[in-house]
Amino acid sequence: MYRPAFRALALPRAVPRVTRRTLTTAPPHKTSRSFKNTALRWTLAGGLVYYYNVSNVWAEEPAYAVHAPPEFGNESEEVSTSIESIAAQRRAQARATQSQSPQPLQSSTPAAPVDATSQPAPSPGSPEALEEEASQQGAFNEETGEINWDCPCLGGMADGPCGEQFRAAFSCFVFSKEEPKGVDCIENFKGMQDCFRLHPEVYGSELEEEEVDGELERQAGGAEGAVGGEAEQPVRKTADEKAQTPAVQEMTRSEPVSESEELVPKAWHDGTAGPNKPSARKQAIKLHHGGTRDSDYPNRNPRVSWQKRLLPDPEADYKTDSTRTLYDRLEVTALEGRCVDTREIAEILVRERKERPNLDLYYALILSNTSADHGAAWRVAEYLDELAIAGLEADSKICHAVLKVLAVHVDHLMRTGILEYMKGRWFEITAKGKQDIAAGMLREGSFEQALEVLDEMQGSGMEVEPWLLDVFIYTLCEAGEVGEAHTILKARHDSGEKDVSKNVWAYMLDKASAECEYDAAVFAWKNTVNLGFLNPPSGICLNILTTASRAGDPALATDVFTHLSKRGETFTYLHYQLLLDAYLGADPPDLKRALTILTLMPQENLPPTAWQTRSLFAHLKNDPALTDNALQMLRELHAANKPIPIAALNLLIECHVSRKDLQAALTVYKLIHTFAPIAEGPKPTFADIETFNLLLRACRTAKPPDEGQASFLVSELLVLRVKPTALTYDRLILVFLASGAHHLPIKNAEGLRLLDYAYRHWNDMVQLGWMPRFGTLEKLALDLGKVGDGRCWDVLQTCEERGKDIEGWAAKEAWVKRGVEKVWAEQQARTSAEYEGAGVLAAA
């Protein structure tokens, strides 16, 4: 929909180019300075430089690295903290807590006495304060006469490209004996300033000493004359010294600007000029298009905060402001994304100040749409159409402004069109333009294309700002591409970047653990939690533990346990289950350590059950030799005075039962009493109901079914006073049904007797208020029907009455009835045939 506008921009202009009344502004490093009263000017300048470098008034707060230092010795060494030591520490802490009584909180250090005779500290900026600060900083030692060029108070000025000139000027000023001090160092300071102009990419902030220039002019007793015949007063400081809004606090770094990227307009407004350019406009353009900031260099601060320079006067009256000031305000409002104010100022310039439409106006109007709340891509398209109708051709600056808007307001067609336009005009896309392109692609979901742009920037050596890399990480993690986000974060870590946001690390840890991305999760954990930079919540720790369990990393799982134990976390069955799975998933599996976990759980009042042994059962069930090894390991643990839970022994019995090895299962059962705790003395056994249920299952699956062994187990269960459950009766019924079905073809009477026992056990179960499982009931009714036992109808009648207690009965009731009726009819037909045959034989 926007392609006609781009084609209009690409066509030759039919309207003659409009000439504008402009003011050519040379770059700062090419501007010449007049030196009226040279001695006084350079004396004051030298004093300010000395005060700036020696005083800590301007020193910024030390920057603390959010990112942890490189890890050391974490991967090569073995896990030093075992789960046993963690459990021992927790028990010791619990005993210490119980034995200690609450103590009142007291200060560890006595309060410092108040010195009534102490003198008040000198006020900042006073000679006493300057002397004290200089002695604290230690830049100049008066006793030895040496200058410490490595002092942070010098801000690294002695080591830059103009370090030699700075050393000469500073040394001359420090050792100057003339009055006023430093008057004999003017030539040195002039050489230093000339060197600064030759390196604006490094010393750009030093060249913008507008306040210093104004003070020097006032001290000299006169002001510079106006250029072009029109004198203009210096820009008011009320607008320059206000605190800036966060909207313009954009983090940028200095970068070379190509010839095609002439982003700072050379022609601005009403044809008037003055030596003092508006600092707000200069700083705004400088920061927006990649100029150098003082905060880019350690231990240095600008003399006047650039945020203060950008805030417009809250009582600004656009009607009374000069045209020059309106252009300054126009760009400031555009940078802040204030669409309404930008449009209002532009209309005043065109309608009231009779300014002709120009590229600077449209640049500000387009750039103001970077506001996420008030900007819009369709409005940018309208401005581009107006630009073409006015006979103006968009330059590189406007194209980059469009890309910046499209990084906020997605429009794939417009971005494609503007890129084609720039390609046709041979406009070079700057690093910031590339970043805006990548940000827009991320916003619209074109992740592959955005990653290609990022790779292209990194491959060509372009600087990629941290905020864009953060956006990549956040967006890719949110889209489930944790692996790609991990690659970006790891590259930043390996490159030595130390200012990665703690939020980025926390977000990566959260998403990587939630997606069970092992590489990303272990990378984030080791570089944050292990080094004490993050204390993740319990949910993330549980996700990390799950990730370690799936990946078979017991070292990471133990790290999580250690971290949770230090902050007093209450462990649950799930924590131990995941830790056990991590040991079994290791290469090779650590079976003894996994069994040790079972012995530690009772110490935390978490006796293991069959649910906590599922992974062990899957590991042991198909290997009889491994099962025997596990039994030997339990013997060793018991000899080491470790409490062996019955769940561990039931696990071995279950492994034999799954292989239908009744005798091996009974062998383990007979050894249970040998694993009783040593301190409690000998016991007949400490088997539980789960043990007997497993053995009854083995009796049913044995070849042939062993109802006698089942009866013995029931009698032993009663002797040990182990309370049976519904599952016990259910499996007992199945044992007698299976044994009866086995004996019927061989010994009919024995088979009928066993079926009768099965019915009696069912009747006892019903009287206790329990009901067997659906499959057991179906088999009981069918087997009774097959032998013509009318009690099969009693079973069906009871099931109808208590169907709500039987899972699946409502859905399969009719099917069971049809099956019983079918086998009953078949039995009746066989019985009738037998009677008829017997009558024929009798008649014969």
PDB file of C-alpha atoms in Angstrom, residues 330-526:
ATOM      1  CA  LEU A 330      11.572  20.553  17.279  1.00  0.00           C
ATOM      2  CA  GLU A 331      14.375  18.045  17.372  1.00  0.00           C
ATOM      3  CA  VAL A 332      14.184  17.562  21.129  1.00  0.00           C
ATOM      4  CA  THR A 333      10.458  16.787  20.983  1.00  0.00           C
ATOM      5  CA  ALA A 334      11.066  14.453  18.041  1.00  0.00           C
ATOM      6  CA  LEU A 335      13.719  12.521  19.964  1.00  0.00           C
ATOM      7  CA  GLU A 336      11.329  12.189  22.897  1.00  0.00           C
ATOM      8  CA  GLY A 337       8.554  10.900  20.654  1.00  0.00           C
ATOM      9  CA  ARG A 338       6.165  13.778  21.393  1.00  0.00           C
ATOM     10  CA  CYS A 339       4.154  13.678  18.187  1.00  0.00           C
ATOM     11  CA  VAL A 340       1.675  16.420  19.082  1.00  0.00           C
ATOM     12  CA  ASP A 341       4.288  18.933  20.196  1.00  0.00           C
ATOM     13  CA  THR A 342       6.462  18.189  17.180  1.00  0.00           C
ATOM     14  CA  ARG A 343       3.523  18.746  14.812  1.00  0.00           C
ATOM     15  CA  GLU A 344       2.590  21.971  16.603  1.00  0.00           C
ATOM     16  CA  ILE A 345       6.112  23.396  16.335  1.00  0.00           C
ATOM     17  CA  ALA A 346       6.361  22.386  12.668  1.00  0.00           C
ATOM     18  CA  GLU A 347       3.057  24.123  11.877  1.00  0.00           C
ATOM     19  CA  ILE A 348       4.213  27.280  13.633  1.00  0.00           C
ATOM     20  CA  LEU A 349       7.426  27.272  11.625  1.00  0.00           C
ATOM     21  CA  VAL A 350       5.612  26.823   8.306  1.00  0.00           C
ATOM     22  CA  ARG A 351       2.480  28.930   8.813  1.00  0.00           C
ATOM     23  CA  GLU A 352       3.645  31.739  11.054  1.00  0.00           C
ATOM     24  CA  ARG A 353       7.405  31.879  10.492  1.00  0.00           C
ATOM     25  CA  LYS A 354       6.929  31.266   6.745  1.00  0.00           C
ATOM     26  CA  GLU A 355       9.484  28.435   6.711  1.00  0.00           C
ATOM     27  CA  ARG A 356       9.312  26.366   3.577  1.00  0.00           C
ATOM     28  CA  PRO A 357       8.893  22.583   3.999  1.00  0.00           C
ATOM     29  CA  ASN A 358      12.351  21.071   4.256  1.00  0.00           C
ATOM     30  CA  LEU A 359      14.019  17.790   5.103  1.00  0.00           C
ATOM     31  CA  ASP A 360      14.687  18.832   8.684  1.00  0.00           C
ATOM     32  CA  LEU A 361      10.992  19.389   9.347  1.00  0.00           C
ATOM     33  CA  TYR A 362       9.998  16.041   7.881  1.00  0.00           C
ATOM     34  CA  TYR A 363      12.854  14.314   9.673  1.00  0.00           C
ATOM     35  CA  ALA A 364      11.541  15.555  13.027  1.00  0.00           C
ATOM     36  CA  LEU A 365       7.917  14.730  12.144  1.00  0.00           C
ATOM     37  CA  ILE A 366       8.840  11.172  11.148  1.00  0.00           C
ATOM     38  CA  LEU A 367      11.162  10.607  14.087  1.00  0.00           C
ATOM     39  CA  SER A 368       8.512  11.687  16.595  1.00  0.00           C
ATOM     40  CA  ASN A 369       6.529   8.541  15.693  1.00  0.00           C
ATOM     41  CA  THR A 370       8.971   6.377  17.620  1.00  0.00           C
ATOM     42  CA  SER A 371       6.575   6.794  20.543  1.00  0.00           C
ATOM     43  CA  ALA A 372       5.028   3.417  21.284  1.00  0.00           C
ATOM     44  CA  ASP A 373       1.790   5.007  22.506  1.00  0.00           C
ATOM     45  CA  HIS A 374       1.245   7.841  20.037  1.00  0.00           C
ATOM     46  CA  GLY A 375       3.341   6.985  16.977  1.00  0.00           C
ATOM     47  CA  ALA A 376       2.075   5.079  13.931  1.00  0.00           C
ATOM     48  CA  ALA A 377       3.502   3.670  10.719  1.00  0.00           C
ATOM     49  CA  TRP A 378       0.613   4.970   8.619  1.00  0.00           C
ATOM     50  CA  ARG A 379       1.432   8.540   9.700  1.00  0.00           C
ATOM     51  CA  VAL A 380       5.006   8.037   8.502  1.00  0.00           C
ATOM     52  CA  ALA A 381       3.623   6.919   5.136  1.00  0.00           C
ATOM     53  CA  GLU A 382       1.618  10.135   4.926  1.00  0.00           C
ATOM     54  CA  TYR A 383       4.710  12.213   5.655  1.00  0.00           C
ATOM     55  CA  LEU A 384       6.598  10.374   2.924  1.00  0.00           C
ATOM     56  CA  ASP A 385       3.800  11.133   0.473  1.00  0.00           C
ATOM     57  CA  GLU A 386       3.866  14.811   1.472  1.00  0.00           C
ATOM     58  CA  LEU A 387       7.621  14.809   1.068  1.00  0.00           C
ATOM     59  CA  ALA A 388       7.324  13.547  -2.489  1.00  0.00           C
ATOM     60  CA  ILE A 389       4.543  16.014  -3.342  1.00  0.00           C
ATOM     61  CA  ALA A 390       6.696  18.884  -2.041  1.00  0.00           C
ATOM     62  CA  GLY A 391       9.397  17.857  -4.486  1.00  0.00           C
ATOM     63  CA  LEU A 392      11.838  16.846  -1.792  1.00  0.00           C
ATOM     64  CA  GLU A 393      13.917  13.699  -1.880  1.00  0.00           C
ATOM     65  CA  ALA A 394      14.414  11.711   1.325  1.00  0.00           C
ATOM     66  CA  ASP A 395      18.018  11.577   2.404  1.00  0.00           C
ATOM     67  CA  SER A 396      19.855   9.012   4.510  1.00  0.00           C
ATOM     68  CA  LYS A 397      18.848  10.747   7.710  1.00  0.00           C
ATOM     69  CA  ILE A 398      15.122  10.453   6.960  1.00  0.00           C
ATOM     70  CA  CYS A 399      15.491   6.834   5.827  1.00  0.00           C
ATOM     71  CA  HIS A 400      17.143   5.923   9.108  1.00  0.00           C
ATOM     72  CA  ALA A 401      14.379   7.740  10.990  1.00  0.00           C
ATOM     73  CA  VAL A 402      11.824   5.600   9.143  1.00  0.00           C
ATOM     74  CA  LEU A 403      13.724   2.446  10.103  1.00  0.00           C
ATOM     75  CA  LYS A 404      13.740   3.563  13.722  1.00  0.00           C
ATOM     76  CA  VAL A 405       9.968   4.071  13.663  1.00  0.00           C
ATOM     77  CA  LEU A 406       9.438   0.682  12.043  1.00  0.00           C
ATOM     78  CA  ALA A 407      11.424  -0.916  14.862  1.00  0.00           C
ATOM     79  CA  VAL A 408       8.535   0.126  17.095  1.00  0.00           C
ATOM     80  CA  HIS A 409       5.547  -0.013  14.722  1.00  0.00           C
ATOM     81  CA  VAL A 410       5.773  -3.061  12.496  1.00  0.00           C
ATOM     82  CA  ASP A 411       5.189  -2.638   8.757  1.00  0.00           C
ATOM     83  CA  HIS A 412       6.986  -5.183   6.616  1.00  0.00           C
ATOM     84  CA  LEU A 413       6.057  -3.584   3.277  1.00  0.00           C
ATOM     85  CA  MET A 414       7.239  -0.147   4.301  1.00  0.00           C
ATOM     86  CA  ARG A 415      10.562  -1.458   5.588  1.00  0.00           C
ATOM     87  CA  THR A 416      11.099  -3.429   2.390  1.00  0.00           C
ATOM     88  CA  GLY A 417      10.328  -0.347   0.337  1.00  0.00           C
ATOM     89  CA  ILE A 418      12.619   1.954   2.266  1.00  0.00           C
ATOM     90  CA  LEU A 419      15.470  -0.562   2.038  1.00  0.00           C
ATOM     91  CA  GLU A 420      15.011  -0.775  -1.731  1.00  0.00           C
ATOM     92  CA  TYR A 421      14.984   3.021  -1.900  1.00  0.00           C
ATOM     93  CA  MET A 422      18.220   3.259   0.095  1.00  0.00           C
ATOM     94  CA  LYS A 423      19.823   0.584  -2.058  1.00  0.00           C
ATOM     95  CA  GLY A 424      18.902   2.487  -5.227  1.00  0.00           C
ATOM     96  CA  ARG A 425      20.391   5.697  -3.809  1.00  0.00           C
ATOM     97  CA  TRP A 426      23.549   3.952  -2.565  1.00  0.00           C
ATOM     98  CA  PHE A 427      22.774   4.996   0.989  1.00  0.00           C
ATOM     99  CA  GLU A 428      24.876   3.071   3.463  1.00  0.00           C
ATOM    100  CA  ILE A 429      22.933   1.580   6.359  1.00  0.00           C
ATOM    101  CA  THR A 430      24.635   2.477   9.609  1.00  0.00           C
ATOM    102  CA  ALA A 431      25.033   0.196  12.584  1.00  0.00           C
ATOM    103  CA  LYS A 432      22.070   1.864  14.275  1.00  0.00           C
ATOM    104  CA  GLY A 433      20.009   1.368  11.156  1.00  0.00           C
ATOM    105  CA  LYS A 434      20.905  -2.326  11.138  1.00  0.00           C
ATOM    106  CA  GLN A 435      19.889  -2.547  14.775  1.00  0.00           C
ATOM    107  CA  ASP A 436      16.549  -0.938  14.022  1.00  0.00           C
ATOM    108  CA  ILE A 437      16.001  -3.401  11.173  1.00  0.00           C
ATOM    109  CA  ALA A 438      16.761  -6.357  13.434  1.00  0.00           C
ATOM    110  CA  ALA A 439      14.507  -5.008  16.193  1.00  0.00           C
ATOM    111  CA  GLY A 440      11.624  -4.576  13.748  1.00  0.00           C
ATOM    112  CA  MET A 441      12.064  -8.113  12.424  1.00  0.00           C
ATOM    113  CA  LEU A 442      12.030  -9.476  15.939  1.00  0.00           C
ATOM    114  CA  ARG A 443       8.855  -7.589  16.704  1.00  0.00           C
ATOM    115  CA  GLU A 444       7.082  -9.004  13.660  1.00  0.00           C
ATOM    116  CA  GLY A 445       8.306 -12.539  14.344  1.00  0.00           C
ATOM    117  CA  SER A 446      10.827 -12.896  11.515  1.00  0.00           C
ATOM    118  CA  PHE A 447      13.407 -14.519  13.770  1.00  0.00           C
ATOM    119  CA  GLU A 448      15.513 -16.130  11.057  1.00  0.00           C
ATOM    120  CA  GLN A 449      15.897 -12.863   9.150  1.00  0.00           C
ATOM    121  CA  ALA A 450      16.675 -10.982  12.363  1.00  0.00           C
ATOM    122  CA  LEU A 451      19.400 -13.505  13.219  1.00  0.00           C
ATOM    123  CA  GLU A 452      20.831 -13.116   9.717  1.00  0.00           C
ATOM    124  CA  VAL A 453      21.030  -9.342  10.223  1.00  0.00           C
ATOM    125  CA  LEU A 454      22.730  -9.899  13.581  1.00  0.00           C
ATOM    126  CA  ASP A 455      25.253 -12.306  12.057  1.00  0.00           C
ATOM    127  CA  GLU A 456      25.942  -9.831   9.263  1.00  0.00           C
ATOM    128  CA  MET A 457      26.606  -7.045  11.773  1.00  0.00           C
ATOM    129  CA  GLN A 458      28.907  -9.163  13.887  1.00  0.00           C
ATOM    130  CA  GLY A 459      30.675 -10.560  10.844  1.00  0.00           C
ATOM    131  CA  SER A 460      31.381  -7.105   9.441  1.00  0.00           C
ATOM    132  CA  GLY A 461      32.702  -5.813  12.764  1.00  0.00           C
ATOM    133  CA  MET A 462      29.783  -3.490  13.486  1.00  0.00           C
ATOM    134  CA  GLU A 463      29.157  -2.740  17.122  1.00  0.00           C
ATOM    135  CA  VAL A 464      25.944  -4.325  18.407  1.00  0.00           C
ATOM    136  CA  GLU A 465      24.594  -2.484  21.389  1.00  0.00           C
ATOM    137  CA  PRO A 466      23.655  -4.475  24.497  1.00  0.00           C
ATOM    138  CA  TRP A 467      19.996  -3.438  24.409  1.00  0.00           C
ATOM    139  CA  LEU A 468      19.525  -5.173  21.045  1.00  0.00           C
ATOM    140  CA  LEU A 469      21.157  -8.350  22.283  1.00  0.00           C
ATOM    141  CA  ASP A 470      18.886  -8.220  25.320  1.00  0.00           C
ATOM    142  CA  VAL A 471      15.858  -7.895  23.021  1.00  0.00           C
ATOM    143  CA  PHE A 472      17.079 -10.891  21.028  1.00  0.00           C
ATOM    144  CA  ILE A 473      17.372 -12.979  24.178  1.00  0.00           C
ATOM    145  CA  TYR A 474      13.989 -11.964  25.583  1.00  0.00           C
ATOM    146  CA  THR A 475      12.147 -12.423  22.281  1.00  0.00           C
ATOM    147  CA  LEU A 476      13.740 -15.749  21.345  1.00  0.00           C
ATOM    148  CA  CYS A 477      13.146 -17.187  24.806  1.00  0.00           C
ATOM    149  CA  GLU A 478       9.525 -16.087  24.703  1.00  0.00           C
ATOM    150  CA  ALA A 479       9.132 -17.774  21.330  1.00  0.00           C
ATOM    151  CA  GLY A 480      10.619 -21.020  22.652  1.00  0.00           C
ATOM    152  CA  GLU A 481      13.936 -20.621  20.798  1.00  0.00           C
ATOM    153  CA  VAL A 482      15.975 -20.987  23.974  1.00  0.00           C
ATOM    154  CA  GLY A 483      18.886 -22.587  22.126  1.00  0.00           C
ATOM    155  CA  GLU A 484      19.401 -19.528  19.906  1.00  0.00           C
ATOM    156  CA  ALA A 485      19.098 -17.199  22.889  1.00  0.00           C
ATOM    157  CA  HIS A 486      21.648 -19.307  24.750  1.00  0.00           C
ATOM    158  CA  THR A 487      24.074 -18.975  21.828  1.00  0.00           C
ATOM    159  CA  ILE A 488      23.816 -15.172  21.946  1.00  0.00           C
ATOM    160  CA  LEU A 489      24.221 -14.979  25.712  1.00  0.00           C
ATOM    161  CA  LYS A 490      27.167 -17.377  25.705  1.00  0.00           C
ATOM    162  CA  ALA A 491      28.911 -15.318  23.006  1.00  0.00           C
ATOM    163  CA  ARG A 492      28.505 -12.203  25.166  1.00  0.00           C
ATOM    164  CA  HIS A 493      29.875 -14.039  28.179  1.00  0.00           C
ATOM    165  CA  ASP A 494      32.848 -15.456  26.283  1.00  0.00           C
ATOM    166  CA  SER A 495      33.670 -12.021  24.867  1.00  0.00           C
ATOM    167  CA  GLY A 496      34.152 -10.707  28.411  1.00  0.00           C
ATOM    168  CA  GLU A 497      31.090  -8.454  28.512  1.00  0.00           C
ATOM    169  CA  LYS A 498      30.472  -7.635  32.147  1.00  0.00           C
ATOM    170  CA  ASP A 499      27.376  -5.432  32.023  1.00  0.00           C
ATOM    171  CA  VAL A 500      24.841  -8.091  31.066  1.00  0.00           C
ATOM    172  CA  SER A 501      21.690  -7.301  32.990  1.00  0.00           C
ATOM    173  CA  LYS A 502      20.862  -9.526  35.922  1.00  0.00           C
ATOM    174  CA  ASN A 503      17.310  -9.662  34.572  1.00  0.00           C
ATOM    175  CA  VAL A 504      18.613 -11.222  31.357  1.00  0.00           C
ATOM    176  CA  TRP A 505      20.387 -13.961  33.304  1.00  0.00           C
ATOM    177  CA  ALA A 506      17.314 -14.595  35.445  1.00  0.00           C
ATOM    178  CA  TYR A 507      15.041 -14.745  32.395  1.00  0.00           C
ATOM    179  CA  MET A 508      17.363 -17.163  30.625  1.00  0.00           C
ATOM    180  CA  LEU A 509      17.521 -19.366  33.716  1.00  0.00           C
ATOM    181  CA  ASP A 510      13.735 -19.363  34.011  1.00  0.00           C
ATOM    182  CA  LYS A 511      12.985 -20.146  30.367  1.00  0.00           C
ATOM    183  CA  ALA A 512      15.795 -22.669  29.933  1.00  0.00           C
ATOM    184  CA  SER A 513      14.690 -24.609  33.002  1.00  0.00           C
ATOM    185  CA  ALA A 514      11.027 -24.471  32.003  1.00  0.00           C
ATOM    186  CA  GLU A 515      11.862 -25.810  28.524  1.00  0.00           C
ATOM    187  CA  CYS A 516      14.356 -28.339  30.016  1.00  0.00           C
ATOM    188  CA  GLU A 517      17.079 -26.970  27.724  1.00  0.00           C
ATOM    189  CA  TYR A 518      20.014 -28.561  29.486  1.00  0.00           C
ATOM    190  CA  ASP A 519      22.917 -26.621  27.917  1.00  0.00           C
ATOM    191  CA  ALA A 520      21.281 -23.236  28.471  1.00  0.00           C
ATOM    192  CA  ALA A 521      20.072 -24.115  31.971  1.00  0.00           C
ATOM    193  CA  VAL A 522      23.425 -25.378  33.250  1.00  0.00           C
ATOM    194  CA  PHE A 523      25.214 -22.393  31.668  1.00  0.00           C
ATOM    195  CA  ALA A 524      22.920 -19.880  33.364  1.00  0.00           C
ATOM    196  CA  TRP A 525      22.998 -21.749  36.695  1.00  0.00           C
ATOM    197  CA  LYS A 526      26.790 -21.994  36.898  1.00  0.00           C
TER     198      LYS A 526
END
